[in-house]
XYZ file of C-alpha atoms in Angstrom:
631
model
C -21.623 24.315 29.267
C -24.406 22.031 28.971
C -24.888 18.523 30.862
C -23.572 15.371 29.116
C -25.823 12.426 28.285
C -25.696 9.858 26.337
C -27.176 9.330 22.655
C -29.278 6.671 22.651
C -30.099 4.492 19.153
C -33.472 2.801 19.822
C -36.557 1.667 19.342
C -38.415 -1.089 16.962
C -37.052 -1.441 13.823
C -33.160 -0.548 15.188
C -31.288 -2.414 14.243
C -27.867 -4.083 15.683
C -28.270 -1.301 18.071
C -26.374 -1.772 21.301
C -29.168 0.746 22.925
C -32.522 0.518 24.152
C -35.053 2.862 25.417
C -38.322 1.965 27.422
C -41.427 2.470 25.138
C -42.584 5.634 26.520
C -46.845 6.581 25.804
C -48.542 9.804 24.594
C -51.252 8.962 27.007
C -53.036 12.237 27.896
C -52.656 13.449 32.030
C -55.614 11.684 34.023
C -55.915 14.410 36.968
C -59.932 13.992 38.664
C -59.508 10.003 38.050
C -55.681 9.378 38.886
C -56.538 11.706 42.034
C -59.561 10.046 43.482
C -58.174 6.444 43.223
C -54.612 7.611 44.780
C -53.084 6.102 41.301
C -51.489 9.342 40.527
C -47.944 9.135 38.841
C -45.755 6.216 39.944
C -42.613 5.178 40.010
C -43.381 2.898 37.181
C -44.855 5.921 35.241
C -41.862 7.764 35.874
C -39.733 5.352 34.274
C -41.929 5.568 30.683
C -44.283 2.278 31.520
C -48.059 2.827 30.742
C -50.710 3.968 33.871
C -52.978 1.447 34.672
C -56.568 2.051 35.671
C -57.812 0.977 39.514
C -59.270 -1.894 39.651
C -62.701 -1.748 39.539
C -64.750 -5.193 39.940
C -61.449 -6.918 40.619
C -60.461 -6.813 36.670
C -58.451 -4.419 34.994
C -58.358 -2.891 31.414
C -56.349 -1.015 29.085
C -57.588 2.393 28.485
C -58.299 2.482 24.675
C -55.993 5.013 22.576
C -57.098 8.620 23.103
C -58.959 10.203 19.825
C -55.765 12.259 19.415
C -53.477 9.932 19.740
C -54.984 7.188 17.296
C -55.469 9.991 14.807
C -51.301 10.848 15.594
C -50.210 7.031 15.429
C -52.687 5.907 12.735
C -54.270 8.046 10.311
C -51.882 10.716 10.011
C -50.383 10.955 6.493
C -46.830 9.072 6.328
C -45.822 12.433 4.164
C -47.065 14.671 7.299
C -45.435 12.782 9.606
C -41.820 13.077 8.019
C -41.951 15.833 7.035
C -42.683 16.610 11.195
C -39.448 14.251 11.494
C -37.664 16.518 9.204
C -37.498 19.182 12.324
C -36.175 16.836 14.876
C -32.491 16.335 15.827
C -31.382 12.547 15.945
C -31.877 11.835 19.850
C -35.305 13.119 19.947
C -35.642 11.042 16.334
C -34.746 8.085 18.156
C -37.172 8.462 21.168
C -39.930 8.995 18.304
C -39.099 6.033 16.844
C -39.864 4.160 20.372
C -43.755 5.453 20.462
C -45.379 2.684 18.063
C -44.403 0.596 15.071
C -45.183 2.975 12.514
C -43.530 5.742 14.141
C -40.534 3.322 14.029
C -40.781 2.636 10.410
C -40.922 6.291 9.893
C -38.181 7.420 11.711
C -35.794 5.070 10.341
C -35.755 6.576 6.549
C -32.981 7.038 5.171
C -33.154 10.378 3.949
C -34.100 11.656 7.554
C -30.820 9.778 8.582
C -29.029 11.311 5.803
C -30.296 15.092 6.237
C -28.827 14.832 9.609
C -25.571 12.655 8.889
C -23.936 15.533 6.563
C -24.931 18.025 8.686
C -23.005 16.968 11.183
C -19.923 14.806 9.056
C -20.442 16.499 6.125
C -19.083 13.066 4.154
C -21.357 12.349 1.322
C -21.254 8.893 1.426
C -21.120 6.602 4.930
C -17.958 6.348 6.463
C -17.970 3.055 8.109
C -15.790 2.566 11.602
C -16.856 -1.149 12.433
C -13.796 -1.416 14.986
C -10.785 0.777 16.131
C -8.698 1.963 13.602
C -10.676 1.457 10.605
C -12.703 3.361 8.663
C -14.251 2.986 5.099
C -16.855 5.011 3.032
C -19.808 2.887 1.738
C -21.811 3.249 -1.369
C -25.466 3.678 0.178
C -27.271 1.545 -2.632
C -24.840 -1.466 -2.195
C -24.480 -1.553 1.699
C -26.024 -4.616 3.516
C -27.545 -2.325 6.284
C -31.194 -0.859 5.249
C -30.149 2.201 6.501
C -26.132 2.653 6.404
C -26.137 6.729 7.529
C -28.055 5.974 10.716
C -25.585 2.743 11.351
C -23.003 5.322 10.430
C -24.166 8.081 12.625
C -23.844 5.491 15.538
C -20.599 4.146 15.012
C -19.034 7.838 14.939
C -21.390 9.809 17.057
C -19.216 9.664 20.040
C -16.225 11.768 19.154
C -14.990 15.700 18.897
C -15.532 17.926 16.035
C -12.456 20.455 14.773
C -14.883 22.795 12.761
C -13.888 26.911 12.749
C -16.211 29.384 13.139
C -18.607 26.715 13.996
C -18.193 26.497 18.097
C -19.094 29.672 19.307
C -22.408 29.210 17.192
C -22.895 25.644 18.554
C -22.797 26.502 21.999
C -24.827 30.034 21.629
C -27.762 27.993 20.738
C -28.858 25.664 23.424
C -32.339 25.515 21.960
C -31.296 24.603 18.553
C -28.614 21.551 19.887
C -29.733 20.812 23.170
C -30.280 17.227 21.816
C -26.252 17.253 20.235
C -25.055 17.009 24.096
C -22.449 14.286 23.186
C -20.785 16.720 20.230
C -17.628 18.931 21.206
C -16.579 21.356 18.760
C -13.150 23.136 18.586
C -11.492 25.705 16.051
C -8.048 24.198 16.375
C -6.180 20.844 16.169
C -4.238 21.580 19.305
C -7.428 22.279 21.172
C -8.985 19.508 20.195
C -5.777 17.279 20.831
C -6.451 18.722 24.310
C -9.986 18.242 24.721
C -10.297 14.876 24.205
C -8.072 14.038 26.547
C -10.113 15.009 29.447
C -13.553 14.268 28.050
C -15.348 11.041 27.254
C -14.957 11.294 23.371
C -12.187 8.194 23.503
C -10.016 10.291 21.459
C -11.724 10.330 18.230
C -11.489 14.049 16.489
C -13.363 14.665 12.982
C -11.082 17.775 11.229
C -13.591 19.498 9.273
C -12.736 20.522 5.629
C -10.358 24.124 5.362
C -6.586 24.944 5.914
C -5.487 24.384 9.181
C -1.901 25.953 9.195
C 1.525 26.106 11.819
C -0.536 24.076 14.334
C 2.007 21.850 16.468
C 0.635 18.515 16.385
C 2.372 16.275 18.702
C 0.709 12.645 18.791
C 1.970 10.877 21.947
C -1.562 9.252 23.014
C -3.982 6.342 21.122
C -5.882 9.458 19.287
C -8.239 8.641 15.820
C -8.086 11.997 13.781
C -9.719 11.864 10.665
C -10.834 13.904 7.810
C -14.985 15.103 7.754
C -15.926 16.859 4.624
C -17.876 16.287 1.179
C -16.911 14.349 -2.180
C -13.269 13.352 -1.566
C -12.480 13.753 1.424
C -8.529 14.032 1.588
C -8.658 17.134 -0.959
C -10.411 18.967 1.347
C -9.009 18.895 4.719
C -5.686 20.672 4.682
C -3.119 20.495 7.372
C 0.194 22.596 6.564
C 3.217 23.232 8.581
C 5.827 25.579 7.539
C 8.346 25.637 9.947
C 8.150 21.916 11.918
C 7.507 18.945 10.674
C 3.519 18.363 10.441
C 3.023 15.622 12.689
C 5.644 14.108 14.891
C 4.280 10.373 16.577
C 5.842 9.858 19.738
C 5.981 7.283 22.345
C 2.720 6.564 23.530
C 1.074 7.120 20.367
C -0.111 3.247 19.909
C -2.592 2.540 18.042
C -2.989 6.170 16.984
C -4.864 6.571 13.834
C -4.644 9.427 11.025
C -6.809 9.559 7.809
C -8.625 10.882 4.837
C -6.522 14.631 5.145
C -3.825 16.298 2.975
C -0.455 16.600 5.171
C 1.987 19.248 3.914
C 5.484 20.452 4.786
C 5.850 23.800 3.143
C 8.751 25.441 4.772
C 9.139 29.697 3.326
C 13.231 28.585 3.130
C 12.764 24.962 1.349
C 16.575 24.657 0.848
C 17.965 25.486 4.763
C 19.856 23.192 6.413
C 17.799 23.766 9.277
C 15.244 21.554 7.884
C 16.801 18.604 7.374
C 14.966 16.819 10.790
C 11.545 18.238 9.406
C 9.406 16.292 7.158
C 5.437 16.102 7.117
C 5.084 12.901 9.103
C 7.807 11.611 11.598
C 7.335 8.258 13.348
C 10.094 7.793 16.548
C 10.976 4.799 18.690
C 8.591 2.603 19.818
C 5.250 4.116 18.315
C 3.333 2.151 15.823
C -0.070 4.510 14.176
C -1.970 3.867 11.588
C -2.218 6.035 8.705
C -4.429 5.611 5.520
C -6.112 7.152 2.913
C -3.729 10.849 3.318
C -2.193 12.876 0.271
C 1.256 13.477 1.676
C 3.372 16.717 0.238
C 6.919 18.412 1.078
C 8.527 20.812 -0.612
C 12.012 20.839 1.008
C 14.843 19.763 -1.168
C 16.348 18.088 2.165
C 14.581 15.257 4.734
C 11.713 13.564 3.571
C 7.827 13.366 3.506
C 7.674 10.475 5.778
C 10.467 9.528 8.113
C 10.337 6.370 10.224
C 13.227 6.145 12.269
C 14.464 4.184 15.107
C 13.759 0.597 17.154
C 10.116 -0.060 17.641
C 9.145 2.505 15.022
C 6.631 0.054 13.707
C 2.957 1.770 12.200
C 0.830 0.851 9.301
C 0.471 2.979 6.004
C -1.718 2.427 3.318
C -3.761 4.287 1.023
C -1.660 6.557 0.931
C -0.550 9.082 -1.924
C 3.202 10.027 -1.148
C 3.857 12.406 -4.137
C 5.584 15.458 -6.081
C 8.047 15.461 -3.344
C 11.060 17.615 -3.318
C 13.711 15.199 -1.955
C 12.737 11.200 -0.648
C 9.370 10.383 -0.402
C 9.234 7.620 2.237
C 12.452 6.855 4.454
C 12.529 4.219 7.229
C 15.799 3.685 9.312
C 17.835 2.505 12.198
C 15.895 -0.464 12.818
C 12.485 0.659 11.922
C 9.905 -1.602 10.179
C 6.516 -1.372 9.741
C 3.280 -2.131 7.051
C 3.286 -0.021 3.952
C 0.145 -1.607 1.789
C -1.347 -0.038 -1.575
C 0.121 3.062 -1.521
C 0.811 5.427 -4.559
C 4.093 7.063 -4.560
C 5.264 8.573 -7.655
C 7.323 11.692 -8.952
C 9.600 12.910 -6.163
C 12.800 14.491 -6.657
C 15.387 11.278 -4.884
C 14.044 8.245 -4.488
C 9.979 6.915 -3.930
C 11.727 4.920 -1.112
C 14.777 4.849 1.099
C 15.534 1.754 3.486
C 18.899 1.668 5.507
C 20.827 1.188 8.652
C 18.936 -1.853 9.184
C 15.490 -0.658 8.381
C 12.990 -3.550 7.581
C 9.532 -2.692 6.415
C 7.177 -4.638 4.537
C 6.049 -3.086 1.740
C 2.909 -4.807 -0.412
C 1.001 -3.757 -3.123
C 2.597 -0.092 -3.746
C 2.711 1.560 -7.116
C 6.188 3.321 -7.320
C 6.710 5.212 -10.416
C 7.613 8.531 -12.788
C 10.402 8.867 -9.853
C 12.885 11.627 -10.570
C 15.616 9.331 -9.504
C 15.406 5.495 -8.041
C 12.280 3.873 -7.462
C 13.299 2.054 -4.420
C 16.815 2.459 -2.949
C 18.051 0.113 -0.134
C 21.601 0.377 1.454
C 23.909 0.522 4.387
C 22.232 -2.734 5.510
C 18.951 -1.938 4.825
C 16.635 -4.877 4.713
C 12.727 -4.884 3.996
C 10.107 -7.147 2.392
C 8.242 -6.099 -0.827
C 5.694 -7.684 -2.139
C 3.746 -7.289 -5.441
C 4.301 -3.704 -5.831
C 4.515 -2.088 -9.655
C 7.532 0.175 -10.172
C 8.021 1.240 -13.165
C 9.424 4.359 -15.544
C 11.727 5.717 -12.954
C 14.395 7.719 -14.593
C 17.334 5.396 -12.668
C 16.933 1.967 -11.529
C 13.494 0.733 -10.697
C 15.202 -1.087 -7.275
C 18.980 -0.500 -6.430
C 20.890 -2.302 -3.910
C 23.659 -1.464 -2.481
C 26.089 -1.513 0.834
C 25.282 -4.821 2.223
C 21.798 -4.077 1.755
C 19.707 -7.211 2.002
C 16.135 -6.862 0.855
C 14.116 -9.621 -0.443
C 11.558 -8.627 -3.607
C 9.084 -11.214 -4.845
C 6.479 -10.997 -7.356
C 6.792 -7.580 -8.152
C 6.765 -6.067 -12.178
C 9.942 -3.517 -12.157
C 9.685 -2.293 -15.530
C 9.733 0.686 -18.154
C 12.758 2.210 -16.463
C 14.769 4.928 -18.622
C 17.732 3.267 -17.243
C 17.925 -0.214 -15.883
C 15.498 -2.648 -13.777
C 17.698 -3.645 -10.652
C 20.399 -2.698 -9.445
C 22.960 -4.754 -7.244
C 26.196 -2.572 -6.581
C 28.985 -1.948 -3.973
C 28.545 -5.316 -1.823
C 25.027 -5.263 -2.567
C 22.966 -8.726 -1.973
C 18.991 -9.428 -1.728
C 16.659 -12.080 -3.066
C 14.654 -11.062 -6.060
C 11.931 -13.930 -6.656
C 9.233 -14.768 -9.317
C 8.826 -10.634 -10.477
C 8.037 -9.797 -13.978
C 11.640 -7.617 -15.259
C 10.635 -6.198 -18.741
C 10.725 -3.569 -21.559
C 13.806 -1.227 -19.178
C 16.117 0.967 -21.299
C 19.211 -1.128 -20.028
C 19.019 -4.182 -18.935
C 16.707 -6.114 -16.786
C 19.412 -6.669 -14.035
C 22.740 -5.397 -12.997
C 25.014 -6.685 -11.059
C 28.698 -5.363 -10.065
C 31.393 -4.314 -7.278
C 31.566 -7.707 -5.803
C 27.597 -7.963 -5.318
C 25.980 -11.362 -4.513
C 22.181 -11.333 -4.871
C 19.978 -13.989 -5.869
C 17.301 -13.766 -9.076
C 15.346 -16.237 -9.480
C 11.879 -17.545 -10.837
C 11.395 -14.199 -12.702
C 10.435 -13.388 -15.640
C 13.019 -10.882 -17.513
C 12.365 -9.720 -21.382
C 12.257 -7.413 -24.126
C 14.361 -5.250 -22.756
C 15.807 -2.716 -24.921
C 19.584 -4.317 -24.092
C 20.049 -7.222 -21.772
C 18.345 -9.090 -20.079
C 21.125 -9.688 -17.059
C 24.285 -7.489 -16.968
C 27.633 -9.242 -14.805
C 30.093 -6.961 -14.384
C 33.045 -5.673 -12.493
C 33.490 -8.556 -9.940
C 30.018 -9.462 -9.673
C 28.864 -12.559 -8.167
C 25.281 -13.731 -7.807
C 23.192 -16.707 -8.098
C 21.181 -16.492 -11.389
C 18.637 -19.630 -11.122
C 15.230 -20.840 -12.741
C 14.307 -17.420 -14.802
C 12.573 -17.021 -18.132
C 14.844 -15.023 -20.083
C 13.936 -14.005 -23.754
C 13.132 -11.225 -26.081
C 16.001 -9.209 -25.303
C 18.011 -6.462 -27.655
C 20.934 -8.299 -26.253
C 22.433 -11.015 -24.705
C 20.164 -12.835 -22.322
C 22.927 -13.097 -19.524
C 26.234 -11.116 -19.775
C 29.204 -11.856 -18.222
C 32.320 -9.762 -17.730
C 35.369 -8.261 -16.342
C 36.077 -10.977 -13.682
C 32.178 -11.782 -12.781
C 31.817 -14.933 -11.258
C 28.290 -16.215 -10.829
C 25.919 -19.438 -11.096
C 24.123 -19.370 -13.940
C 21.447 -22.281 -13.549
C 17.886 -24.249 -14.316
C 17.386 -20.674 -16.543
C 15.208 -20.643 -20.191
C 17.441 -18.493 -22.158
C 15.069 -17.879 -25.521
C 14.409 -16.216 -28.298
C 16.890 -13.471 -27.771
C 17.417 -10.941 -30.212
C 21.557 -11.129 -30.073
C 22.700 -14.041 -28.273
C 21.553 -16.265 -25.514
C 24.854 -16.127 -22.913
C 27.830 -13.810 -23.434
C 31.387 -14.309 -21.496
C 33.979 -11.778 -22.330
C 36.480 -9.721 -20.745
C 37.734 -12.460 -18.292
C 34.327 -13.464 -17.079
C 33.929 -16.739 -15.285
C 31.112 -18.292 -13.605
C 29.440 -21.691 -13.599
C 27.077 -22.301 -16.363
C 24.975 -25.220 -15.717
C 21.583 -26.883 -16.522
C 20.096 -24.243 -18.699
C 18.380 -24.441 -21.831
C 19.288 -22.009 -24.732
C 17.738 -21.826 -27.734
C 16.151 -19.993 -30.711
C 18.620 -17.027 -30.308
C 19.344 -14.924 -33.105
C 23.088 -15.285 -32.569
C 25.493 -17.715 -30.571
C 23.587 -19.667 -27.487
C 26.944 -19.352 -25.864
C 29.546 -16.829 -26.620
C 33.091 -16.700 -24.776
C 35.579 -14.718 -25.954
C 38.946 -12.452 -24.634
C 40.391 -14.561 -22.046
C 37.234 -15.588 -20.077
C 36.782 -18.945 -18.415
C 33.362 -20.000 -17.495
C 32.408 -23.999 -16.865
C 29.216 -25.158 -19.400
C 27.568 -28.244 -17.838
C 25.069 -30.116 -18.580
C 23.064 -27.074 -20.759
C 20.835 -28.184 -23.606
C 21.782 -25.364 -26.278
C 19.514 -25.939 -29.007
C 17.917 -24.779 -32.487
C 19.496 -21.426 -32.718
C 20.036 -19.455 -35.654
C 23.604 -19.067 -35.773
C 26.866 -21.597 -33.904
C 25.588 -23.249 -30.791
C 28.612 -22.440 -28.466
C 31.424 -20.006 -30.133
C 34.827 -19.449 -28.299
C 36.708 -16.945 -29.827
C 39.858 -14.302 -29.312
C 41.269 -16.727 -26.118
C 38.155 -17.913 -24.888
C 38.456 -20.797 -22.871
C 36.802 -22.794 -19.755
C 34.888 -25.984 -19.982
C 32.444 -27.851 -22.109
C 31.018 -30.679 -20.325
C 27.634 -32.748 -20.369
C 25.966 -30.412 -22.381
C 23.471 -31.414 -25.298
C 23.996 -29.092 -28.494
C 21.915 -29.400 -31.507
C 20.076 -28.294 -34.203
C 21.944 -24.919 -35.405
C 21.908 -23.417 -38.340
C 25.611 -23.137 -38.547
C 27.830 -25.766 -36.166
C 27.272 -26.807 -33.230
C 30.711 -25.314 -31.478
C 33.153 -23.208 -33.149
C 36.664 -22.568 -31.767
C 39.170 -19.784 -33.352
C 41.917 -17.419 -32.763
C 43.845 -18.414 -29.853
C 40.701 -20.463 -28.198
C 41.460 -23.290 -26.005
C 38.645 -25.003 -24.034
C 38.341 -28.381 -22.939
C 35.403 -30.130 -24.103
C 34.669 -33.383 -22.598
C 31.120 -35.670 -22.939
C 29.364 -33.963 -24.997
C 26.389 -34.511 -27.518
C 26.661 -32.204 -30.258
C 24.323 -32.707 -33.289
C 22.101 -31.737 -36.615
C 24.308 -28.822 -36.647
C 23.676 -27.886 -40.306
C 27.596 -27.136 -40.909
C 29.009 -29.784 -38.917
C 29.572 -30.593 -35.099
C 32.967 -28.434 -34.269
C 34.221 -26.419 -36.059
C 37.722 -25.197 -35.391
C 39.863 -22.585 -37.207
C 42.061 -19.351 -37.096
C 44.693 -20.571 -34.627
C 41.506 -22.345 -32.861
C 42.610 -25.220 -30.578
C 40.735 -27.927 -28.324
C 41.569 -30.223 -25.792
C 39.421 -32.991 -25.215
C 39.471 -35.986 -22.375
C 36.185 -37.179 -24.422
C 33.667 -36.204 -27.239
C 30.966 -37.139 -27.963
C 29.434 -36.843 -31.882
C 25.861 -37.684 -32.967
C 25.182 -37.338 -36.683
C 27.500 -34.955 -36.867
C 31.396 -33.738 -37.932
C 34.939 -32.346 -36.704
C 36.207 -29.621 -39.386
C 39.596 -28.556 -38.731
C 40.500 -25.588 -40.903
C 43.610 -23.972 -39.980
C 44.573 -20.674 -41.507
């Protein structure tokens, strides 16, 4: 074992180096002269200072440079002289660069720096580590610093090095890295996990690229382990379990960091029960690591890739590509939260996401899509914050809410689903705010089984049926969206729904603009409809919702149609410009109408026939008619 020291970045010309070395000289030895005047070496020599001459008529004066050494510092070729530099490791670089000015210059090229960067990281561009826990990779040409792979080399110089093979060569040749005295190198993981424990490399392990297999990597201190290897890094470096999950954080693992590596779970029986606790990252109570930049893989049909479970359970994922997963591909529960930021999570078998039993991540910026099930899936209470994240062409819902689940969505685009957008069921609530809801197979939004969420500010068209779906004792509040360009209705309502419809553009709707059937209900207020290819406002077969104060206007067919015992209220609204009438009433249709402003309808204000009846406290005509036809 060789004796530690410390690699020192020096010299003129480094720069935002926290080093410095004393300028040392290449004076040559005075013996006859340094012995006759009792000025032989000093304790200032000794610590690198230039000799001075005795004094000699009470003056002193600076021997001039030696032949040899002016010819060194000055007049050697710049080409000769790196190409010398070429042959030296970086610590005796650096203590080159402290002779003279020029040396300086010369030892601070980049391709020197870079030369001895990859041998030693192998990354092909710099990977920056300005602070704990962060790390980024640098395009050489566009980095501020003059010199970004010596500025890299600094930042990460301190740390371990997992790199098979390589150790038993490292330390058989003291001659060749006698100057690498800060570098440990190890052929396993769990050696290295070990290591750095009881050395002075502040935890920070470089994995170097292979296949590192059924190592047992239990994190429970403040370790960095990244990825070292060329071109993309993550594709390189390989960790696999096959029987336990990959990594398991545990308490004490704060501020742990894990990046730029493949993590796989790869179990020989993919289907046993057995597996159901593994997955290829588990986060426990009260640990909160960072991971980023990782390709994250399982191939059991049971558990998940990531599991984050449990109070306190609290890290940081992003950059992450959680994908082709044979079961869920991230699940956080039983309290857990945590940052999930700009991650790619796409194809797995149940759903991209899982949040329950209180879980409540925030999740920003994640592309969720091409799931074999449901994009995002919160229930039994599960909570959560997501935040401008693109799911789309999942082959259920795109988000689906259920169990008292309570998460709250905003500006998110939840589209291209083969099924529907959202999905409220089975007590289901959550706040869905200013996303973009477009182009799903079914419609934009579903809500049923007694479910209250609230939509609102989004943006919810062309969707190949509805646009929002009220069914089966729904509730809801549906308030200020842009609803238009649908197959069907803009807003359905059905089967004993009750919600608030309000402050909504309902527009340009291939069918019509609000249908109430089947005994729906619900409070209809403030909205404008218009330009619908059918009806603004159907309500039919015993349903009973309360119209106020809409503006239903300039649409292609009847304004307001009640028909086979539809009924309610018709109050305060303003309903104009149809092609047809304005309201039509028939076959066994009773609603009350009261102070309204119905007008330009181009066949007449209300129209009532077929058994159609109306009871109105007060109407209100402009420019228009009552017909009365009764068959």
């Amino acid at each position: 074992m060789y004796r530690k020291s410390v690699f020192l970045f020096s010299g003129p010309g480094a720069q935002n180096s926290p080093y410095q070395l004393r300028r040392k000289t290449l004076l040559p030895k005075r013996t006859a002269t340094a012995s006759a005047t009792g000025a032989s070496t000093s304790s200032t020599e000794a610590f690198g200072h230039r000799a001075k001459r005795a004094r000699v008529s009470g003056k002193s004066h600076d021997l001039p440079a030696a032949p040899a050494e002016q010819y060194l510092q000055q007049k050697l070729p710049d080409e000769v002289v790196l190409k010398i530099f070429s042959y030296l490791l970086e610590q005796d670089l650096c203590q080159a660069a402290c002779v003279c000015k020029r040396f300086s210059q010369l030892a601070n090229d980049p391709i020197l720096w870079k030369r001895l960067y990859m041998e030693v990281f192998e990354y092909t561009r710099p990977m920056m580590h300005p602070e704990p826990g962060r790390f980024f990779q640098v395009s050489p040409e566009e980095h501020e610093h003059p010199n970004p792979w010596k500025e890299s080399f600094q930042q990460l110089y301190k740390g371990a090095h997992v790199k098979p093979g390589f150790a038993e060569h490292f330390y058989s040749n003291p001659g060749r890295y006698k100057a690498n005295v800060n570098l440990l190198y190890y052929d396993t993981i769990e050696d290295a996990l070990g290591g750095v424990q009881e050395a002075h490399f502040d935890g920070l392990i470089f994995v170097h690229s292979g296949i590192y297999t059924d190592e047992w990597i239990y994190i429970e201190s403040p370790i960095t382990m990244i990825g070292a290897a060329p071109g993309k890094v993550a594709d390189k470096v390989v960790i696999e379990n096959t029987r336990d999950s990959t990594f398991v954080f545990m308490e004490g693992s704060e501020d742990a960091y894990v990046g730029y590596m493949t993590i796989k779970f790869n179990p020989d029986d993919k289907s046993a029960q057995h597996h159901n606790a593994h997955h290829c990252l588990e986060i426990t109570v009260n640990c909160s690591p960072n991971i980023d930049h990782c390709i994250i893989r399982s191939t059991c049909t049971v558990g998940s890739a990531v599991c984050v479970s449990g109070q306190g359970a609290c890290p940081t994922i992003k950059h992450c590509n959680i994908s082709d997963c044979e079961n869920v591909g991230l699940y956080i529960t039983d309290h857990a939260q945590g940052i999930y930021e700009d991650n790619e999570i796409s194809n797995n078998a149940l759903a991209g996401i899982w949040v329950k039993n209180h879980g409540n991540p925030i999740i920003r910026r994640n592309h969720i899509h091409h799931g074999r099930d449901v994009g995002v899936f919160t229930f039994d209470h599960g909570m959560g914050y997501f935040e401008n994240c693109n799911i789309h062409r999942n082959r259920i819902a795109g988000f689906e809410v259920k169990a008292y689940a309570n998460p709250t969505v905003v500006r998110c685009e939840i589209h291209h689903g083969q099924t529907g957008g959202i999905y409220v069921h089975e007590k289901g609530r959550g706040q869905f705010i200013e996303n973009k809801i477009y182009a799903n197979n079914f419609a934009g939004v579903w809500i049923t089984s007694n479910s209250d969420p609230t939509i609102r500010g989004n943006a919810i068209f062309n969707g190949n049926q509805g646009g929002v779906y009220i069914f089966g004792d729904g509730r809801g509040l549906i308030e200020s969206n842009d609803i238009y360009g649908n197959a069907l209705a803009g807003i359905q309502i059905r089967t004993n729904s009750c919600p608030i419809v309000r402050h909504n553009k309902i527009h340009d709707g291939q069918h019509g603009g609000i249908y109430v059937h089947e005994k729906g209900q619900g409070v209809i207020e403030e909205n404008e409809v218009y330009s619908n290819t059918l009806a603004g406002v159907w309500v039919t077969t015993g349903s009973t919702p309360v119209l106020r104060k809409n503006r239903i206007h300039s649409g292609k067919q009847v304004g307001v149609y009640f028909y086979d015992n539809g009924h309610g209220v018709l109050e305060d609204n303003d309903i104009y410009n149809h092609m047809y009438s304005g309201v039509q009433i028939r076959t066994g249709s009773n609603p009350k109408i009261r102070r309204n402003k119905i007008w330009g309808g181009q066949n007449g204000g209300i129209l009532v026939y077929n058994s159609g009846l109306y009871f109105s406290l007060t109407i209100q005509l402009c420019l228009s008619r009552i017909v009365c036809l009764h068959v």
